Short mmCIF file of C-alpha atoms in Angstrom, two decimals:
data_model
loop_
_atom_site.label_atom_id
_atom_site.label_comp_id
_atom_site.label_asym_id
_atom_site.label_seq_id
_atom_site.Cartn_x
_atom_site.Cartn_y
_atom_site.Cartn_z
CA MET J 1 17.30 5.86 -21.97
CA ALA J 2 19.72 2.86 -20.34
CA TRP J 3 22.10 0.63 -21.57
CA THR J 4 21.40 -2.35 -19.06
CA VAL J 5 18.90 -3.68 -16.77
CA ASP J 6 20.22 -2.23 -13.70
CA SER J 7 20.40 1.15 -14.56
CA ALA J 8 16.95 0.67 -16.32
CA PHE J 9 15.45 -0.04 -13.08
CA SER J 10 17.71 2.50 -11.18
CA GLU J 11 16.17 5.33 -13.81
CA PHE J 12 12.86 3.95 -13.75
CA HIS J 13 13.16 4.26 -9.52
CA GLN J 14 13.86 7.87 -10.02
CA ASN J 15 10.78 8.51 -12.16
CA ILE J 16 8.50 7.14 -10.02
CA ASN J 17 9.48 7.74 -6.48
CA LEU J 18 8.10 10.13 -4.47
CA PRO J 19 11.92 11.75 -2.62
CA GLY J 20 11.97 13.55 0.80
CA ASP J 21 11.47 12.82 4.31
CA HIS J 22 7.78 14.14 4.63
CA ARG J 23 7.14 13.69 8.08
CA THR J 24 6.63 17.45 9.37
CA THR J 25 3.96 17.72 6.86
CA ALA J 26 2.62 14.76 7.84
CA ASN J 27 2.01 15.95 11.53
CA THR J 28 0.77 19.46 10.28
CA ARG J 29 -2.37 17.24 8.36
CA LYS J 30 -2.75 15.29 11.58
CA ASP J 31 -2.67 17.96 14.17
CA TRP J 32 -5.78 19.88 11.86
CA VAL J 33 -7.66 16.56 12.06
CA LEU J 34 -7.23 16.13 15.52
CA ARG J 35 -8.69 20.02 15.99
CA GLN J 36 -11.56 19.10 13.32
CA LEU J 37 -12.64 16.12 15.24
CA GLY J 38 -12.12 17.48 18.90
CA THR J 39 -15.05 18.95 19.02
CA SER J 40 -17.39 16.38 18.59
CA PHE J 41 -15.39 13.34 19.49
CA THR J 42 -13.02 11.81 22.34
CA VAL J 43 -9.90 11.18 20.22
CA LEU J 44 -7.68 8.89 22.06
CA ASP J 45 -4.71 8.58 19.61
CA ALA J 46 -4.16 9.63 16.39
CA PHE J 47 -0.95 8.64 14.04
CA THR J 48 0.34 8.65 10.41
CA MET J 49 0.19 5.26 8.40
CA GLY J 50 0.44 3.71 4.92
CA SER J 51 2.84 4.45 2.15
CA ILE J 52 4.22 8.13 3.17
CA PRO J 53 5.42 7.26 6.45
CA ARG J 54 6.42 3.59 5.16
CA PHE J 55 8.60 5.06 2.37
CA THR J 56 6.86 3.69 -0.38
CA ALA J 57 4.98 5.71 -1.72
CA LEU J 58 4.83 6.95 -5.83
CA LYS J 59 5.33 10.45 -6.99
CA GLY J 60 2.26 12.58 -7.83
CA TYR J 61 -0.17 9.66 -6.66
CA ALA J 62 0.15 9.33 -2.55
CA ASP J 63 -1.94 10.52 -0.18
CA LEU J 64 -1.47 10.16 3.64
CA ASP J 65 -3.37 8.11 6.03
CA ILE J 66 -4.44 9.28 9.57
CA MET J 67 -5.80 6.86 12.05
CA ALA J 68 -8.47 8.21 14.49
CA VAL J 69 -8.73 6.10 17.73
CA LEU J 70 -11.96 7.22 18.92
CA HIS J 71 -13.60 6.54 22.46
CA TYR J 72 -15.53 2.88 22.21
CA GLU J 73 -18.54 3.66 24.46
CA LYS J 74 -19.11 6.96 22.81
CA HIS J 75 -18.70 6.67 19.03
CA ILE J 76 -18.40 2.52 18.29
CA LYS J 77 -20.27 0.74 20.14
CA GLY J 78 -23.39 -0.35 18.74
CA ARG J 79 -22.97 1.74 15.67
CA LEU J 80 -22.65 0.25 11.79
CA PRO J 81 -19.09 1.08 9.85
CA SER J 82 -21.39 3.37 7.98
CA THR J 83 -23.02 5.21 10.77
CA VAL J 84 -19.21 6.15 11.90
CA LEU J 85 -17.34 7.14 8.83
CA SER J 86 -20.78 9.00 8.24
CA ASN J 87 -20.61 10.82 11.73
CA VAL J 88 -16.83 11.56 10.86
CA LYS J 89 -17.44 13.02 7.71
CA ARG J 90 -19.57 15.78 9.62
CA ALA J 91 -17.15 16.22 11.90
CA LEU J 92 -14.20 17.03 9.50
CA GLY J 93 -16.53 20.00 7.72
CA PRO J 94 -17.04 20.90 4.22
CA GLY J 95 -13.64 20.31 3.18
CA ALA J 96 -14.37 16.32 3.60
CA GLY J 97 -15.26 14.75 0.26
CA ASN J 98 -16.46 10.92 -0.08
CA VAL J 99 -15.77 8.05 1.62
CA ARG J 100 -12.85 6.22 0.28
CA ARG J 101 -14.16 3.20 -2.36
CA ASN J 102 -12.89 0.52 -0.15
CA GLY J 103 -15.03 2.14 2.58
CA GLN J 104 -12.89 2.53 5.69
CA ALA J 105 -12.15 6.10 5.03
CA VAL J 106 -12.94 9.80 4.54
CA THR J 107 -10.77 11.50 2.40
CA ILE J 108 -10.09 15.22 2.72
CA LYS J 109 -8.85 16.84 -0.54
CA PHE J 110 -6.45 20.04 0.14
CA GLN J 111 -5.32 22.68 -2.29
CA SER J 112 -1.54 21.60 -1.41
CA TRP J 113 -0.35 18.49 -1.20
CA PRO J 114 -0.83 15.96 0.11
CA ASN J 115 -4.91 14.92 0.61
CA ILE J 116 -5.47 12.80 3.66
CA ASP J 117 -7.62 9.73 4.15
CA VAL J 118 -8.76 9.77 7.77
CA VAL J 119 -9.71 6.11 9.18
CA PRO J 120 -11.47 6.12 11.77
CA ALA J 121 -10.59 2.89 14.44
CA VAL J 122 -11.29 1.36 17.90
CA ARG J 123 -7.85 -0.39 19.65
CA TYR J 124 -7.89 -3.46 21.81
CA VAL J 125 -6.08 -4.24 24.85
CA ASN J 126 -4.65 -6.69 26.86
CA ASP J 127 -4.96 -7.09 30.79
CA ALA J 128 -1.17 -5.07 30.64
CA GLY J 129 -2.96 -2.48 29.00
CA GLN J 130 -0.89 -3.03 25.87
CA VAL J 131 -2.59 -2.35 22.64
CA THR J 132 -2.86 -5.83 20.73
CA HIS J 133 -4.72 -4.53 17.69
CA TYR J 134 -7.25 -2.06 16.02
CA GLU J 135 -10.29 -2.74 13.89
CA ILE J 136 -11.53 -0.07 11.43
CA PRO J 137 -14.53 0.14 9.27
CA ASP J 138 -15.12 -1.39 5.65
CA MET J 139 -18.85 0.10 5.01
CA ASN J 140 -18.92 -1.61 2.02
CA ARG J 141 -19.64 -5.00 3.82
CA GLU J 142 -20.44 -3.04 7.32
CA VAL J 143 -18.05 -4.88 9.28
CA TRP J 144 -14.98 -4.14 11.48
CA LEU J 145 -11.67 -4.82 10.09
CA GLU J 146 -8.76 -6.19 12.41
CA THR J 147 -5.80 -4.34 11.71
CA LYS J 148 -2.25 -3.95 13.17
CA PRO J 149 -0.71 -1.40 11.27
CA ARG J 150 2.53 -0.40 13.59
CA ASN J 151 2.92 -4.21 13.15
CA HIS J 152 3.16 -3.54 9.39
CA ALA J 153 4.95 -0.69 9.47
CA SER J 154 7.57 -2.54 11.46
CA LYS J 155 7.85 -5.47 9.42
CA VAL J 156 8.69 -3.35 6.66
CA SER J 157 11.30 -1.23 7.94
CA GLN J 158 13.28 -4.16 9.56
CA LYS J 159 12.67 -6.05 5.94
CA SER J 160 14.66 -2.85 4.16
CA ALA J 161 16.89 -2.93 7.42
CA ASP J 162 17.77 -6.16 6.55
CA HIS J 163 18.01 -6.73 2.62
CA GLY J 164 18.71 -2.95 1.70
CA PRO J 165 17.14 -0.39 -0.49
CA LYS J 166 15.90 -2.88 -3.19
CA PHE J 167 12.92 -4.24 -1.17
CA ARG J 168 11.16 -0.49 -0.93
CA GLN J 169 11.85 0.22 -4.02
CA VAL J 170 10.51 -3.44 -5.75
CA ILE J 171 7.33 -2.42 -4.05
CA LYS J 172 7.07 0.83 -5.58
CA PHE J 173 7.66 -0.27 -8.82
CA ILE J 174 4.99 -3.13 -8.39
CA LYS J 175 2.68 -0.10 -7.56
CA ASP J 176 3.45 1.50 -10.32
CA TRP J 177 2.66 -1.36 -12.28
CA ASN J 178 -0.77 -2.06 -10.30
CA ARG J 179 -2.18 1.59 -10.88
CA ARG J 180 -2.33 1.06 -14.25
CA GLN J 181 -4.61 -2.31 -13.98
CA SER J 182 -8.19 -2.06 -14.11
CA VAL J 183 -8.74 -3.58 -11.21
CA ARG J 184 -6.01 -2.55 -8.34
CA LEU J 185 -4.62 -4.20 -5.30
CA GLN J 186 -4.59 -2.09 -2.11
CA SER J 187 -0.66 -0.95 -1.35
CA TYR J 188 -1.30 -2.87 1.59
CA HIS J 189 -1.67 -6.07 0.16
CA ILE J 190 1.50 -5.73 -2.23
CA GLU J 191 3.88 -5.11 0.76
CA VAL J 192 2.48 -7.94 2.42
CA ILE J 193 3.34 -9.91 -0.66
CA ALA J 194 6.80 -8.66 -0.96
CA LEU J 195 7.25 -9.72 3.12
CA GLN J 196 6.19 -12.85 2.22
CA THR J 197 8.42 -13.04 -1.27
CA SER J 198 11.23 -15.42 -0.69
CA THR J 199 14.35 -13.53 -2.00
CA ASP J 200 17.39 -11.92 -1.55
CA TRP J 201 16.28 -8.59 -2.86
CA LYS J 202 20.41 -8.17 -4.71
CA GLU J 203 18.91 -7.85 -8.23
CA TYR J 204 15.85 -5.76 -9.10
CA ASP J 205 14.80 -8.31 -12.16
CA TRP J 206 14.91 -11.54 -9.93
CA SER J 207 13.06 -9.58 -7.22
CA VAL J 208 10.33 -8.41 -9.23
CA LEU J 209 9.73 -11.64 -10.99
CA GLN J 210 9.96 -13.62 -7.68
CA TRP J 211 7.02 -10.81 -6.85
CA PHE J 212 5.15 -12.01 -9.25
CA SER J 213 5.41 -15.32 -8.82
CA GLN J 214 4.12 -14.92 -4.74
CA ALA J 215 1.53 -12.82 -5.90
CA LYS J 216 -0.09 -15.79 -8.18
CA SER J 217 -0.75 -17.68 -5.06
CA SER J 218 -1.38 -14.77 -3.13
CA ILE J 219 -4.76 -12.76 -4.92
CA TYR J 220 -7.66 -15.26 -3.88
CA SER J 221 -5.75 -15.40 -0.23
CA CYS J 222 -3.31 -13.99 1.62
CA TRP J 223 -2.47 -14.46 5.47
CA ASN J 224 -1.00 -12.04 7.75
CA ASP J 225 -1.04 -11.45 10.94
CA GLY J 226 -4.00 -13.84 11.76
CA ASN J 227 -5.91 -11.87 8.29
CA ASP J 228 -6.99 -12.91 4.91
CA VAL J 229 -5.73 -9.13 3.18
CA SER J 230 -7.46 -9.96 0.09
CA GLN J 231 -10.61 -10.07 1.38
CA TYR J 232 -11.45 -6.50 -0.06
CA LEU J 233 -11.70 -8.37 -3.35
CA THR J 234 -14.72 -9.87 -4.41
CA PRO J 235 -14.37 -12.93 -6.59
CA ASP J 236 -14.59 -10.76 -9.87
CA ARG J 237 -12.19 -8.73 -9.39
CA ALA J 238 -10.12 -10.93 -7.76
CA TYR J 239 -10.17 -12.75 -11.11
CA LYS J 240 -9.41 -9.80 -13.29
CA ILE J 241 -6.60 -8.64 -10.74
CA GLN J 242 -5.32 -12.74 -11.18
CA GLN J 243 -5.21 -12.51 -14.84
CA ALA J 244 -3.38 -9.07 -15.02
CA VAL J 245 -0.80 -10.39 -12.23
CA ASN J 246 -0.38 -14.20 -14.55
CA GLY J 247 0.29 -12.40 -17.75
CA ALA J 248 3.03 -10.10 -15.53
CA HIS J 249 4.64 -12.66 -14.63
CA SER J 250 4.78 -14.51 -17.62
CA ALA J 251 6.09 -11.09 -19.12
CA ALA J 252 8.60 -10.68 -16.50
CA LEU J 253 9.76 -14.25 -16.76
CA ASN J 254 10.40 -13.61 -20.46
CA ALA J 255 12.63 -10.29 -19.82
CA TRP J 256 14.87 -12.05 -17.20
CA TYR J 257 15.67 -14.70 -19.11
CA ALA J 258 17.01 -12.30 -22.24
CA THR J 259 19.95 -11.37 -19.74
CA ALA J 260 19.78 -14.74 -17.57
CA GLY J 261 19.81 -17.25 -20.60
CA PRO J 262 22.59 -17.77 -22.71
CA ALA J 263 21.86 -14.77 -25.27
CA LYS J 264 22.59 -12.16 -22.09
CA ASP J 265 20.46 -9.33 -24.60
CA GLN J 266 20.01 -5.97 -22.63
CA ALA J 267 18.25 -4.05 -25.00
CA ALA J 268 15.39 -7.47 -25.71
CA ALA J 269 15.70 -7.65 -21.96
CA ILE J 270 14.83 -3.78 -21.35
CA ARG J 271 12.42 -3.99 -23.76
CA GLY J 272 10.67 -6.88 -22.18
CA TRP J 273 10.46 -4.70 -18.61
CA LYS J 274 8.92 -1.80 -20.70
CA SER J 275 6.43 -4.45 -21.80
CA VAL J 276 5.48 -5.24 -17.93
CA PHE J 277 5.97 -1.53 -16.61
CA GLY J 278 4.83 0.73 -18.73
CA GLN J 279 5.87 4.32 -19.95
CA ASN J 280 7.69 5.42 -16.62
CA PHE J 281 10.35 2.22 -17.79
CA PRO J 282 13.22 3.78 -19.67
CA THR J 283 14.06 2.47 -23.37
CA TYR J 284 17.42 1.28 -24.32
CA GLY J 285 20.31 3.22 -25.60
#
């Protein structure tokens, strides 16, 4: 329970945040992947990525993403994404589950947290030998997608350094909202929208409202590092999440105005924000 909007958001963050530094666990999982793949593949590099190392993960819902960079000539050239993913799944052994819904990774479930998503990739370098970008499979469309995960992680880290902890906290608020929707945005998409949101990230309520404002124009098209990160959404799915974003923006605007307007009604504002974020958001009192 909370008496003010600010304390309500602080409590909300405590309810959903994945605390701690999990780099040791992440490296242990990465080493396991390297051992499994090493019997069948020439792995040029492997590194962790995703919400856990970027400190934007939710408690109880975070898996670890591991990118495995494979030798192009031996394992990628002339092969469909579905073939590469099938080969990776076979090499990972009987513990390997299905390909993730987005068609980009093989999921491994462990008895202890966290599960992992293994993303095979090919890297591209310039004349100086520097990596310019990677490509990862999209089995659903049988295409290879350009990605720059280290660039994105650096941007998130720099934005947090420039604006303080509320930047990452608001991302987690949105991810918790997102997981309750019938159609969900990818975590990467949510973070790109946050990076493109123009606000100082000093106030929880205003920052959340501004994220939804930015999201309204970032569902059907959202460009980052030269790529449209919304391409994974079919028109039907994009329409559904657009409607959800529009509704959340309207509710967030009303909740924000409850304290920004002349009434200064903390109780009404907290009720309004709870209508946006659901059971993990505290009640007034």
